[in-house]
Amino acid sequence: MVMNRDDIARLNEDLLRPLFRTSGRFYWAALILALIVIVALAAWGYQLWAGFGVAGLNRPVYWAFYITNFVFWIGISHAGTLISAILRLANARWRRPVTRCAEVITVFALMIGASFPVIHLGRPWLAFWLFPYPSERRIWPNFRSPLVWDFFAITTYLTGSTTFLLLPIIPDWALVRDKAKGWRRKLYSVLALGWRGTPRQWSRLETAMHIMAVAIIPVAVSVHTIVSWDFAMAPVPMWHSTVFGPYFVAGAIFSGIAALILAMAILRKVLHLEDYLTPLHFDNLGKLLLMMSLFWLYFIVAERLTVWYGNETSEMAVYWPTQRGPFAPLYWTMIGCNFLVPFIILSIKQLRTVAGTVVASSTIVVGMWIERFLIIVPPLERKYLPFAWGTYHPRPVEIIITAGTFAAMALLYLLFVKFVPIISIWELKAGVRQESVVPIPASLLRAPDLIESPSPSGLTRGPAGFSREVS
Amino acid sequence: MDHKWSMVVDLDRCTGCEACVVACRAENNVPTAGEDEAARGRVIHWIRVERYWEGEFPNPRVRFRPVLCQQCDAAPCEPVCPTYASYHTPEGLNAQIYNRCIGTRYCGNACPYTVRYFNFFNPVWDKPLHLQLNPDVSIRQVGIMEKCTFCVQRIKAAEIQAKAEKRDLIEGEFTTACAQACPPKALVFGDLNDPQSEVSRLNRSNRATKLLEEVGTRPSVTYLERGTWRGEKT
Amino acid sequence: MDRRDFIKISAIAGTTAALDGCGQPEHQLIRFVPEEDLVPGVAAWKPGVCAHCSAGCGLLVRVMPGEAEVVRGNKVGLIQMGLAKKLEGNPGHPVNRGKLCPRGQAGVQSLYHPDRIRGPLKRSGARGSGSFEEIGWDEALGTLVSHLTTLRKGDGASSLAFLIGPMRSQRRALIERFLRAFGAPPPVTSELFDDAVLRRANALSFGHTQLPTFDLGRVNYLVSFGSDFLGTWNSPASQAIGYGEMRQGHSGRRAKLVQIEPRMSLTGASADEWIPCRLGYEGVLALGIARELLAKFPEAKTLAAGRLLAGWSDGLPDYAPASIERLTGVPAMTVARLASEIAENVPALSLISGAPLAGTNGLFNALSVNALNALVGALTPTGEPDVLQFTPNAPLAPDFAAATAESPGCFSAVEALVREILLDQPHAPQVLLLYGTNPVFAMPPQSQVRAALEKVPFIASFDGILDDSSALADLILPDHSPLESWVDQIPESGTTVETVSLAPPAVYPLHDTRAMPGVLLEVAHRLGGEVADALPWKTFDEMLKAAYAPLMKAGGSIAATSEDDFWEKMQSQGGWWGQADPEAAQPAVGPRRRAKRGKAVSTPAPHAPLAFQPPEFDGSETDFPFHLLPFATQAFGDGTLAHLPWMQELPDPLTTAMWGSWVEINPRTAEARGIRQGDLIELTSPQGSLRAPALLTPGIAPDVIAMPVGQGHENYGRYASHRGANPISILSPKKEAETGALAWAATRVRIARVGEGKLVLFAGGMSRFPEEKGLR
C-alpha cells in the first residue's frame, strides 16, 4: 500500500475530526455522564457528612463494594500500558491504531481505582498519612503494610503509565498545533512542548518509548501482585493464598483487554474509525482474550481445587457458600461470563467478529467485577468463628458511587478524545510507510507533506527516524 | 520487672451471664448502637459471649465462649496497619492508637477473632447518659477501629501508683473490668511473667488451650476447656 | 473560717448566682460545688445497694467529679459535682462478694436515663393520654395531702390503697407504718415472677417462709427443676459465685448439674445433663426419684417434709418409673439413674423455681422437691453443714421488722383489690398510691388491672420513669434514683449470715426529684395527728438509723464504740452483716447453726398430705396445641429493666437477640408449620393474641413456645416504648390452687405465620459450627 497525499489528508481528516468538530451528541453525552459523576460525588459527600455507616458495610464485612471497585479498576488499568508495551516490544504491527486508546484506559482506570482507597477510609481527610513525608510527628508509614506497598505501586504505575501515554502524544499534539487556529493553537503549542520533529527529538522519543516500554511491564505486573497481596497477606480463609499474585495479574490483563475491546468498538462506531480499527484488530484481540480466558480458568481451578481438596474447615466455610450457597448464583454467573460465553464466542472463528468480541468483552467486564466481589466478600462474611459471621448487603451510596466510576471513566475518555487524537497519527503513518512494499516516494518522506502545515524549519524527516523499526 | 499481661477464661466456670459484657461497656465508654444499627451488624461489644449449639432436641448442648481481643504476640492486625495505629506495646499489649487510625479497617479483616470493631458513626449518648462516661477512657469518633485494651487505663493507673510508692505491682491489686465483675470467676487477669500469679498457675492447667492457635497468632488469652462429670462424654 | 471554708462558701454562693442566671443557656456558668472526698481526676469508691432486683447486692460506686446539668428549684444549671461512673460489687458484702450481674451494673443508666421524670407532674389531659404538666413540690404535696385529708375526714381512711413492688427494706416498713397509722389496709405487692409458692412450700417443709440459700461450692450433685439460678432467679450473683466453686473450686472434684426443664434456660446451658420434662410434672419426677431412694433408705419415710405428700410414708407407690415416664416424658431408666447418682454423690441438692411453680399444681411440685431435698439431706453424713440453708433475719426491733414481712400471695391480693374497685365494694380505694410496680404491664389482662386503675378517682405514683401504670396516674411524685437516695435492703437469701445492705446517697440528685420515703414522711407530717406521731422522723436516714443502729449490740462486721460510730461505719461499709470476715460468711465455710433440712425443723405440717393433681391449662389441647412459657431474661430480669439501652443491646445469651421480642420455637415444630427464622408469628391464647418474630432454637420442646418478658411497653421511656410484644398480655389469670399465686405457665397458645418479622441478632452467622475444629 502506498500512501499518497490524499490518503494522508483523509487520515488527518478522520483522526483529527473529533478535535475540531463537536456535535450536539457530545454535549449531551458529556452532560449526562457529568451528572452521574456529580451524583456519585454527592453520594460520597453524603457519606462524609452523615458518617461512614450510610454504606452497607458491617462487622465482619469491613471491605466490600469500594475495595471491589478498587481492584476492578486497577485490573482494568492493565489493559493499556501492559498490552501496549508488550505489543511495542514484540513489534506487533497491528498494534498501531490500538496503543493509545489502550494506554489512556490505564491512566484513567488507575485514577479511578486509586480514589477508592480514599473513599473507603473511615477518615479520608487523613489519607495523606499514607505518604512517607517528613512530619513533625516523625512517624513514617508502616512499611510492613501492604496498603503502603499499594501506595507506592500505584503512584509508580500512575506516573509511569502517564508518561508512557504522553510521550507518543507529543508529535500528534504538534500536528494539531500546526493545523489549529485560535485558542486551540495556543493550547496545543503548550502541550506539544516545542516539538519540531528534529532527528534529535525523534531519536530521544524513540529511546524514551523503548525504556518506558521495558520498564512499565514489571511495574504493571507488580502493581496487581501487590493489590492481590492486600488480601493474600491477611490470614483470612481463602485470602491467604499463594496463587493470588499471578491470578490477579492474569485477571487484570483479562479484564483490561475486554475493556479495551469495548472502548475500541465504541470509538469505531462513534468516530467512524472503521478503516482504522478493523475486524483484524478485534480478531487479534479476541484471540488474546480467549487465551486470557483460559488462563483465568486455569487460575480459578487451581485456587478452588486446592482449597476443596485440602478440605480445611475454615476455608470450606467460605468455599461452599460460593459454590452452592448464597453466593452460588453470583459465582456461576461469573463462570458463565468469564469462561463459557467468551470461550464459545472467541474459539469459533466465525463468531470472533467485532460484534462477537464486544459481547464476550461485555460479559467479561461484568464477570470480572463479580470475581473481585467474590474474592473479597465471602471470606469476610465467614471468617473463622461462626458466631461472628455476618452478611453484607450494599446500600445506595455504594451502588451510586460504583455507577459513578463507570460514568467517570466514560466522561474522562470522552474528554480525552476531544483533546487528543485517539489513534496515534504519526505511528499509523510510520506503520504505513513501514508496511509498504514499494519504495516510499521521497515526497512522502518530506515532513511538510506529511504534516500539511506551514513547515517549520528543520522538519525534514518524519517518523522514518524510527530506523530500527524500519529494519 | 517486665510484665506480660494475660487472661485466662475458664469455660467450666463461665455461665454465659454476660456480666463481663456490661462491665466492659461501662468501663470503656462503648457506645450503644440502637436497633437499626444493631440489625446491620454494627453493635460493639469489646468482649462478647459466643454461643454455639450442638445437637438437636432432646439432646441440645450449648457452649459459651467469651471472646475478647486475644492480645496476640504475633498479631495479624499489627503489620497490616499502614499508620501504626495498631501497635504492639513493650508490655505485649495490642494497642489501638485512635489518633493514628485512618479507618482502613484492614486490621479488622486480618483479625481472625473478629474482635475489632469499627465506628460507623460518631457515638451518641442521649443526655444525660453521657455523664456516665469514664473520663479515663477516650471516646472514639466516626471512622476508626476500637477493641479491647485489657483495660490499659487500669494497668497504667496501677503502674503509676506503684511507681509513686516505689514498689512493684502486687498481684490482684487491679484487674480488668470484665474479670472484676465475673461472678463465677471465669475470667482471671494477671501477669504471666510472675510464676506465682493466678494466670500462671491456670496456664499450666491441662485444660489450657488457645483459640485458633493454628492461625499462628500466639494469643495472650488462654481458655480452660469445659470439664466433664466423672470424665463422661457430655 | 479558714481559707478552705471561704472558698466553699463563695463557690456555693456562686452556684446559686449561676443557677439564677440560667434562663438562657449562654448565662450558664460552671461552678465547682466542693465535695470533701472528691479530687478532680481521681475516682472515689462509695458504697451502694443494688436496687435492680431484691437480692440486695452491695455496690461500690465509682464517683468522679464532672459537669452535670441539674435542676434546682425549678432552674436548670450546669454545676460540677460527683458523678457515678461505674458500679462494681462490694468485695466486703456477704451476698455478692465483689461481683455483680449484668443487670446490677446497669444501675448507672437508671440514674442517667434521659426520660427520667425531672420534677412533680400533674395530669393535664385525659387519663392515660400521657399528657402531664410540671408543677412544684409544694403543689404536688398539697394535692396529695388534700386528697388524703378528704379521705380521713369522711371515714374513708381505709379507702387508701398502696400498690408496691417487692421490697425487703425500711421503705416497706415505712409504708406499712404509714398505712397503719392512717387507718388503711397494708400495702399490696404486685410482682409477676413472685416466689410465693416456694415461700409457702418452704414454710411447710422447713418452717421458713423464705427463699433458700445454697452452698453450691460443697454440692456434689445438683438437680435443678426449671430453676434459672445462674440467670435471673433469687440471688444470681451469689449463686453464680457458688457455681464457679462447684465447677472448679476443688481440685479433683467437679459436681454434676442436671437441669430439668422444657426450655433451655441460661442455667440449662451450663448443665452437664439437660432433661426436658413435661410442664407441670416436675414434682412427679422428683417423687419418682424419691421413690427410688426411699426404697433404699426406708427410714426416710418418716421425714416431716415428706409426709406433706400423699403416699410418702408408704414409699410412694404411685410413682413407679413406668408411670413417671408416661407422665413426664422422662425415660424410666433416666429416673433410676438420677436416683442412684444422687445417692452416690452426696451432698446433693435439688432446686425448684420458675415455671414448675407457676402451674396450677405449683405447690405440689415445690413440696415434692423439698421432700426430695430433705430425703437427700438425710442421706448426707451427719455433722456436715447443710447445703440448703436459710438466711437468718437481722435482729431488728419489732417496729422495723415489717421490712421483712411476708407478702401475702400477691396475685390474689391484687385481684382482690381490683375486685373491690370494680364492684364498688365498701372501702373500695378512692386514692391509690403506686410505687415500684407496674401492674398494668405485669398482670394478665383478664385481671382487669387497667380498668380498675382507670376507675380509681385519684392515683399518685412515685415512679421515676413513666411506665404503663403511672401513665394512668393523676399525680407523679418522682422518686430519686437509688444512687441518689438512702437505700437499704435486707437480703432474703444468698448468704448464711444475717445481713443488712445499706448505703447513703452516692451522688447528688440530678433532677428536681425527691426520695419516696422523704415524701411520705413529709405527707405524714402535713397530715398531722396519729400519722405524724407514728412517723416521728424528719428524714428517712433518721428512720434508718433508728432501725439499724441498735444492731451494734449484735456485733458482727462492725466494731463500734457508740451507735453514732456504728452508724458511720455501717454507711461506709455498705451495710452490716453478722460475720466480721466476709470470706467467712461465704456459704462454703458457713456456720453450722442454720436450719437443717427436714430433721432439724420440728414444725409439724399443718397441712393435709397433698396428692398429685395434673396441671390445668387455659385452652384446650386441640385448639391451642402449645404451652406458652414466658421467661425472665438475662437483660431485663422480670422485665423491669427494659428501659435501659445497655440492657436492650445486651444479646440474649442463648439466642443473641437484641432490641425486641421473639418467639422461641423448636425447628421441627416450625418446619411442620412452614415457619422460618424471623417470620412474624401470631400467638393466640384464649385471652388474646400478639405478634413477634420467630426464633428457631433446638433448646425447646416441640410442644412449648417460649417468649421473653420485658418488651411490649406502651410507656417506658424512649428505648422501650412500643417495642416488641408483651407475653403477659395473652396470659390467662389461672392461679396456683393452694396459694393463689399467678400460674403464669398455665396458658396454651396456637401459632400461625403472618408475614415477615424483624429479628435483630448479634450472632450473624449460622448457629452451628460444622466441626468443632478451630474452636478447640
Coordinates of N, CA and C in Angstrom, one line a residue, chain C residues 600-737:
Chain C
A600 N -34.0 -31.0 111.2 CA -33.9 -30.0 112.2 C -35.2 -29.2 112.4
V601 N -36.0 -29.3 111.5 CA -37.2 -28.5 111.6 C -38.3 -29.3 112.3
S602 N -38.8 -28.7 113.3 CA -39.8 -29.5 114.1 C -41.2 -29.1 113.7
T603 N -41.3 -28.1 112.9 CA -42.7 -27.6 112.5 C -43.5 -28.8 112.0
P604 N -44.6 -29.1 112.7 CA -45.4 -30.1 112.1 C -46.2 -29.6 110.9
A605 N -46.5 -30.4 110.0 CA -47.2 -29.9 108.8 C -48.6 -29.6 109.1
P606 N -49.0 -28.4 109.0 CA -50.4 -28.1 109.3 C -51.2 -28.2 108.1
H607 N -51.0 -29.2 107.3 CA -51.5 -29.3 106.0 C -51.8 -30.7 105.7
A608 N -52.9 -31.0 105.2 CA -53.2 -32.4 104.8 C -52.3 -32.8 103.7
P609 N -51.8 -34.1 103.7 CA -50.9 -34.5 102.7 C -51.5 -34.2 101.3
L610 N -50.6 -33.7 100.5 CA -51.0 -33.2 99.2 C -50.8 -34.3 98.2
A611 N -51.8 -34.6 97.4 CA -51.7 -35.6 96.3 C -51.5 -34.9 95.0
F612 N -50.9 -35.6 94.1 CA -50.7 -35.0 92.8 C -52.0 -34.7 92.0
Q613 N -52.1 -33.5 91.5 CA -53.2 -33.2 90.7 C -52.6 -32.8 89.3
P614 N -53.1 -33.3 88.2 CA -52.5 -32.9 87.0 C -52.6 -31.4 86.8
P615 N -51.6 -30.8 86.2 CA -51.7 -29.3 86.0 C -52.9 -29.0 85.0
E616 N -53.5 -27.9 85.3 CA -54.6 -27.5 84.4 C -54.1 -26.3 83.5
F617 N -54.5 -26.2 82.3 CA -54.1 -25.2 81.4 C -55.3 -24.5 80.8
D618 N -55.1 -23.2 80.5 CA -56.2 -22.4 79.9 C -56.1 -22.7 78.4
G619 N -57.2 -23.2 77.9 CA -57.2 -23.5 76.4 C -57.1 -25.0 76.2
S620 N -57.8 -25.5 75.3 CA -57.8 -27.0 75.0 C -56.6 -27.3 74.2
E621 N -56.2 -28.6 74.3 CA -55.0 -29.0 73.6 C -55.3 -29.0 72.1
T622 N -56.5 -29.2 71.7 CA -56.8 -29.3 70.2 C -56.7 -27.9 69.6
D623 N -57.3 -26.9 70.3 CA -57.4 -25.6 69.7 C -56.0 -24.8 70.0
F624 N -55.4 -25.1 71.1 CA -54.2 -24.4 71.4 C -53.1 -25.5 71.8
P625 N -52.4 -25.9 70.7 CA -51.6 -27.1 70.9 C -50.3 -26.9 71.7
F626 N -49.9 -25.6 72.0 CA -48.6 -25.4 72.6 C -48.8 -24.8 74.0
H627 N -47.8 -25.1 74.8 CA -47.7 -24.4 76.1 C -47.0 -23.1 75.8
L628 N -47.5 -22.0 76.5 CA -46.8 -20.7 76.4 C -45.9 -20.6 77.6
L629 N -44.7 -20.4 77.4 CA -43.8 -20.2 78.6 C -43.1 -18.9 78.5
P630 N -43.6 -17.9 79.3 CA -42.9 -16.6 79.4 C -41.7 -16.8 80.2
F631 N -40.6 -16.1 79.9 CA -39.5 -16.3 80.8 C -38.8 -15.0 81.1
A632 N -38.1 -14.9 82.2 CA -37.3 -13.8 82.6 C -36.0 -13.8 81.8
T633 N -35.6 -12.7 81.4 CA -34.4 -12.6 80.5 C -33.2 -12.1 81.3
Q634 N -32.0 -12.4 80.8 CA -30.8 -12.0 81.4 C -30.7 -10.5 81.4
A635 N -31.2 -9.9 80.3 CA -31.1 -8.4 80.2 C -32.1 -7.7 81.1
F636 N -33.4 -8.1 81.1 CA -34.4 -7.3 81.7 C -34.9 -7.9 83.1
G637 N -34.3 -9.1 83.5 CA -34.8 -9.7 84.7 C -36.3 -10.0 84.5
D638 N -37.1 -9.5 85.4 CA -38.6 -9.8 85.3 C -39.2 -8.8 84.3
G639 N -38.4 -8.1 83.6 CA -39.0 -7.2 82.6 C -38.9 -5.7 83.0
T640 N -38.5 -5.5 84.2 CA -38.5 -4.1 84.7 C -37.3 -3.3 84.2
L641 N -36.3 -3.9 83.5 CA -35.2 -3.1 83.1 C -35.1 -2.8 81.6
A642 N -36.3 -3.0 81.0 CA -36.4 -2.8 79.5 C -36.1 -1.4 79.1
H643 N -36.1 -0.4 80.0 CA -35.9 1.0 79.6 C -34.5 1.3 79.5
L644 N -33.5 0.4 79.8 CA -32.1 0.8 79.8 C -31.5 0.3 78.5
P645 N -30.9 1.3 77.8 CA -30.3 0.9 76.5 C -29.2 -0.1 76.6
W646 N -28.4 -0.2 77.6 CA -27.4 -1.2 77.7 C -28.1 -2.6 77.8
M647 N -29.2 -2.6 78.4 CA -29.9 -3.9 78.6 C -30.6 -4.3 77.2
Q648 N -31.1 -3.3 76.5 CA -31.7 -3.6 75.2 C -30.7 -4.1 74.3
E649 N -29.4 -3.6 74.4 CA -28.4 -4.0 73.5 C -27.6 -5.2 74.0
L650 N -28.0 -5.8 75.1 CA -27.3 -7.0 75.6 C -27.8 -8.2 74.9
P651 N -27.0 -8.9 74.1 CA -27.6 -10.0 73.4 C -28.1 -11.1 74.4
D652 N -29.2 -11.6 74.2 CA -29.7 -12.7 75.0 C -28.7 -13.8 74.9
P653 N -28.2 -14.4 76.0 CA -27.1 -15.3 75.9 C -27.4 -16.5 74.9
L654 N -28.6 -17.0 74.9 CA -28.9 -18.2 74.2 C -29.3 -17.9 72.7
T655 N -30.0 -16.8 72.5 CA -30.5 -16.5 71.2 C -29.7 -15.4 70.5
T656 N -29.0 -14.6 71.3 CA -28.3 -13.4 70.9 C -29.2 -12.3 70.3
A657 N -30.5 -12.4 70.7 CA -31.5 -11.4 70.2 C -31.3 -10.1 71.0
M658 N -31.5 -9.0 70.3 CA -31.4 -7.7 71.0 C -32.6 -6.8 70.5
W659 N -32.9 -5.8 71.3 CA -33.8 -4.7 70.9 C -35.2 -5.2 70.4
G660 N -35.7 -6.3 71.0 CA -37.1 -6.6 70.6 C -37.5 -7.9 71.2
S661 N -38.7 -8.3 70.8 CA -39.3 -9.6 71.3 C -39.0 -10.7 70.3
W662 N -39.1 -11.9 70.8 CA -39.0 -13.0 69.9 C -39.8 -14.2 70.4
V663 N -40.1 -15.1 69.6 CA -40.9 -16.3 70.0 C -40.0 -17.5 69.7
E664 N -39.6 -18.3 70.8 CA -38.8 -19.4 70.6 C -39.6 -20.7 70.2
I665 N -39.2 -21.3 69.1 CA -39.9 -22.4 68.6 C -38.9 -23.5 68.2
N666 N -39.2 -24.7 68.5 CA -38.4 -25.8 68.1 C -38.4 -25.9 66.6
P667 N -37.2 -26.2 66.0 CA -37.1 -26.2 64.5 C -38.1 -27.2 63.8
R668 N -38.3 -28.3 64.5 CA -39.3 -29.3 63.9 C -40.7 -28.7 63.9
T669 N -41.1 -28.1 65.0 CA -42.4 -27.5 65.0 C -42.6 -26.5 64.0
A670 N -41.5 -25.7 63.8 CA -41.6 -24.6 62.8 C -41.6 -25.2 61.4
E671 N -40.8 -26.2 61.2 CA -40.8 -26.7 59.8 C -42.2 -27.3 59.5
A672 N -42.8 -28.0 60.4 CA -44.1 -28.5 60.2 C -45.2 -27.5 59.9
R673 N -44.9 -26.2 60.3 CA -45.9 -25.2 60.1 C -45.4 -24.1 59.1
G674 N -44.3 -24.5 58.4 CA -43.8 -23.6 57.4 C -43.3 -22.2 57.9
I675 N -42.8 -22.3 59.1 CA -42.3 -21.1 59.8 C -40.7 -21.1 59.7
R676 N -40.2 -20.0 59.3 CA -38.8 -19.9 59.2 C -38.3 -18.8 60.1
Q677 N -37.0 -18.8 60.5 CA -36.4 -17.9 61.4 C -36.7 -16.5 60.9
G678 N -37.2 -15.7 61.8 CA -37.5 -14.3 61.5 C -38.9 -14.0 61.0
D679 N -39.7 -15.1 60.7 CA -41.0 -14.9 60.2 C -41.9 -14.2 61.4
L680 N -42.8 -13.4 61.0 CA -43.7 -12.9 62.0 C -44.7 -13.9 62.4
I681 N -44.9 -14.1 63.7 CA -45.7 -15.2 64.2 C -46.9 -14.5 64.9
E682 N -48.1 -15.1 64.8 CA -49.2 -14.6 65.6 C -49.4 -15.7 66.7
L683 N -49.3 -15.3 67.9 CA -49.5 -16.2 69.0 C -50.9 -15.9 69.6
T684 N -51.7 -17.0 69.6 CA -53.1 -16.7 70.1 C -53.4 -17.6 71.3
S685 N -53.8 -17.0 72.3 CA -54.2 -17.8 73.5 C -55.7 -17.5 73.7
P686 N -56.4 -18.3 74.6 CA -57.8 -17.9 74.8 C -58.0 -16.5 75.3
Q687 N -56.9 -15.8 75.7 CA -57.0 -14.5 76.2 C -56.8 -13.4 75.2
G688 N -56.2 -13.8 74.1 CA -55.8 -12.7 73.1 C -54.7 -13.2 72.3
S689 N -54.2 -12.2 71.5 CA -53.1 -12.6 70.6 C -52.1 -11.5 70.5
L690 N -50.9 -11.9 70.1 CA -49.8 -10.9 69.9 C -49.0 -11.4 68.7
R691 N -48.1 -10.5 68.2 CA -47.2 -10.8 67.1 C -45.8 -10.6 67.5
A692 N -44.9 -11.5 67.1 CA -43.5 -11.3 67.3 C -42.8 -12.2 66.3
P693 N -41.5 -11.9 66.1 CA -40.7 -12.8 65.1 C -40.4 -14.1 65.7
A694 N -40.3 -15.1 64.8 CA -40.0 -16.5 65.3 C -38.4 -16.6 65.4
L695 N -38.0 -17.4 66.4 CA -36.6 -17.7 66.5 C -36.5 -19.2 66.8
L696 N -35.9 -19.9 65.9 CA -35.8 -21.3 66.0 C -34.6 -21.7 66.9
T697 N -34.9 -22.5 67.8 CA -33.8 -23.0 68.7 C -34.0 -24.4 69.1
P698 N -32.9 -25.2 69.1 CA -33.0 -26.6 69.5 C -33.3 -26.8 71.0
G699 N -33.2 -25.8 71.7 CA -33.3 -25.9 73.2 C -34.7 -25.8 73.7
I700 N -35.7 -26.2 73.0 CA -37.0 -26.1 73.4 C -37.9 -27.3 73.0
A701 N -38.8 -27.8 73.8 CA -39.6 -28.9 73.5 C -40.5 -28.6 72.3
P702 N -40.8 -29.5 71.5 CA -41.7 -29.2 70.3 C -43.1 -28.7 70.7
D703 N -43.5 -29.0 71.9 CA -44.9 -28.6 72.3 C -44.9 -27.3 73.2
V704 N -43.7 -26.6 73.2 CA -43.6 -25.4 74.0 C -43.2 -24.3 73.1
I705 N -43.8 -23.1 73.4 CA -43.5 -21.9 72.8 C -43.1 -20.9 73.9
A706 N -41.9 -20.4 73.8 CA -41.4 -19.5 74.9 C -41.2 -18.1 74.4
M707 N -41.4 -17.2 75.3 CA -41.3 -15.8 74.9 C -40.8 -15.0 76.1
P708 N -39.8 -14.1 75.8 CA -39.2 -13.3 76.9 C -40.2 -12.2 77.4
V709 N -40.1 -11.9 78.7 CA -40.9 -10.9 79.3 C -40.1 -9.6 79.3
G710 N -40.7 -8.5 79.1 CA -40.0 -7.2 79.3 C -40.3 -6.2 78.2
Q711 N -40.6 -6.7 76.9 CA -40.9 -5.8 75.9 C -42.4 -5.6 75.8
G712 N -42.8 -4.7 74.9 CA -44.2 -4.5 74.7 C -44.8 -3.5 75.6
H713 N -43.9 -2.5 76.0 CA -44.4 -1.5 76.9 C -45.1 -0.4 76.0
E714 N -46.2 0.1 76.5 CA -46.8 1.3 75.9 C -46.0 2.6 76.3
N715 N -45.6 2.5 77.5 CA -44.9 3.7 78.1 C -43.8 3.2 78.9
Y716 N -42.6 3.4 78.5 CA -41.5 3.1 79.4 C -40.2 3.7 78.9
G717 N -40.2 5.0 78.6 CA -39.0 5.7 78.1 C -38.8 5.4 76.7
R718 N -37.9 6.1 76.1 CA -37.7 6.1 74.6 C -37.2 4.8 74.1
Y719 N -36.4 4.0 75.0 CA -35.8 2.8 74.5 C -36.7 1.6 74.5
A720 N -37.8 1.7 75.3 CA -38.6 0.5 75.5 C -40.1 0.7 75.0
S721 N -40.5 1.9 74.8 CA -41.9 2.2 74.5 C -42.2 1.6 73.1
H722 N -43.3 0.9 72.9 CA -43.7 0.4 71.6 C -42.7 -0.4 71.0
R723 N -42.0 -1.2 71.7 CA -41.0 -2.1 71.2 C -41.4 -3.5 71.5
G724 N -41.6 -4.4 70.5 CA -41.9 -5.8 70.8 C -43.3 -6.0 71.3
A725 N -43.5 -7.2 71.9 CA -44.8 -7.6 72.4 C -44.6 -8.1 73.8
N726 N -45.7 -8.1 74.5 CA -45.7 -8.5 75.9 C -46.5 -9.8 76.1
P727 N -45.8 -10.9 76.4 CA -46.5 -12.2 76.5 C -47.5 -12.2 77.7
I728 N -47.3 -11.3 78.6 CA -48.3 -11.3 79.8 C -49.7 -10.9 79.2
S729 N -49.6 -10.1 78.2 CA -50.9 -9.6 77.6 C -51.8 -10.7 77.1
I730 N -51.3 -12.0 76.9 CA -52.1 -13.1 76.5 C -52.2 -14.2 77.5
L731 N -51.7 -13.9 78.7 CA -51.7 -14.9 79.8 C -53.1 -15.0 80.4
S732 N -53.4 -16.2 80.8 CA -54.7 -16.5 81.5 C -54.4 -16.2 83.0
P733 N -55.5 -15.7 83.7 CA -55.3 -15.4 85.1 C -55.4 -16.6 86.0
K734 N -55.1 -17.8 85.5 CA -55.1 -19.0 86.3 C -54.2 -18.9 87.5
K735 N -54.6 -19.5 88.6 CA -53.9 -19.4 89.8 C -53.4 -20.7 90.3
E736 N -52.3 -20.7 91.1 CA -51.8 -21.9 91.7 C -52.9 -22.2 92.7
A737 N -53.3 -23.5 92.8 CA -54.5 -23.9 93.5 C -54.4 -23.6 95.0

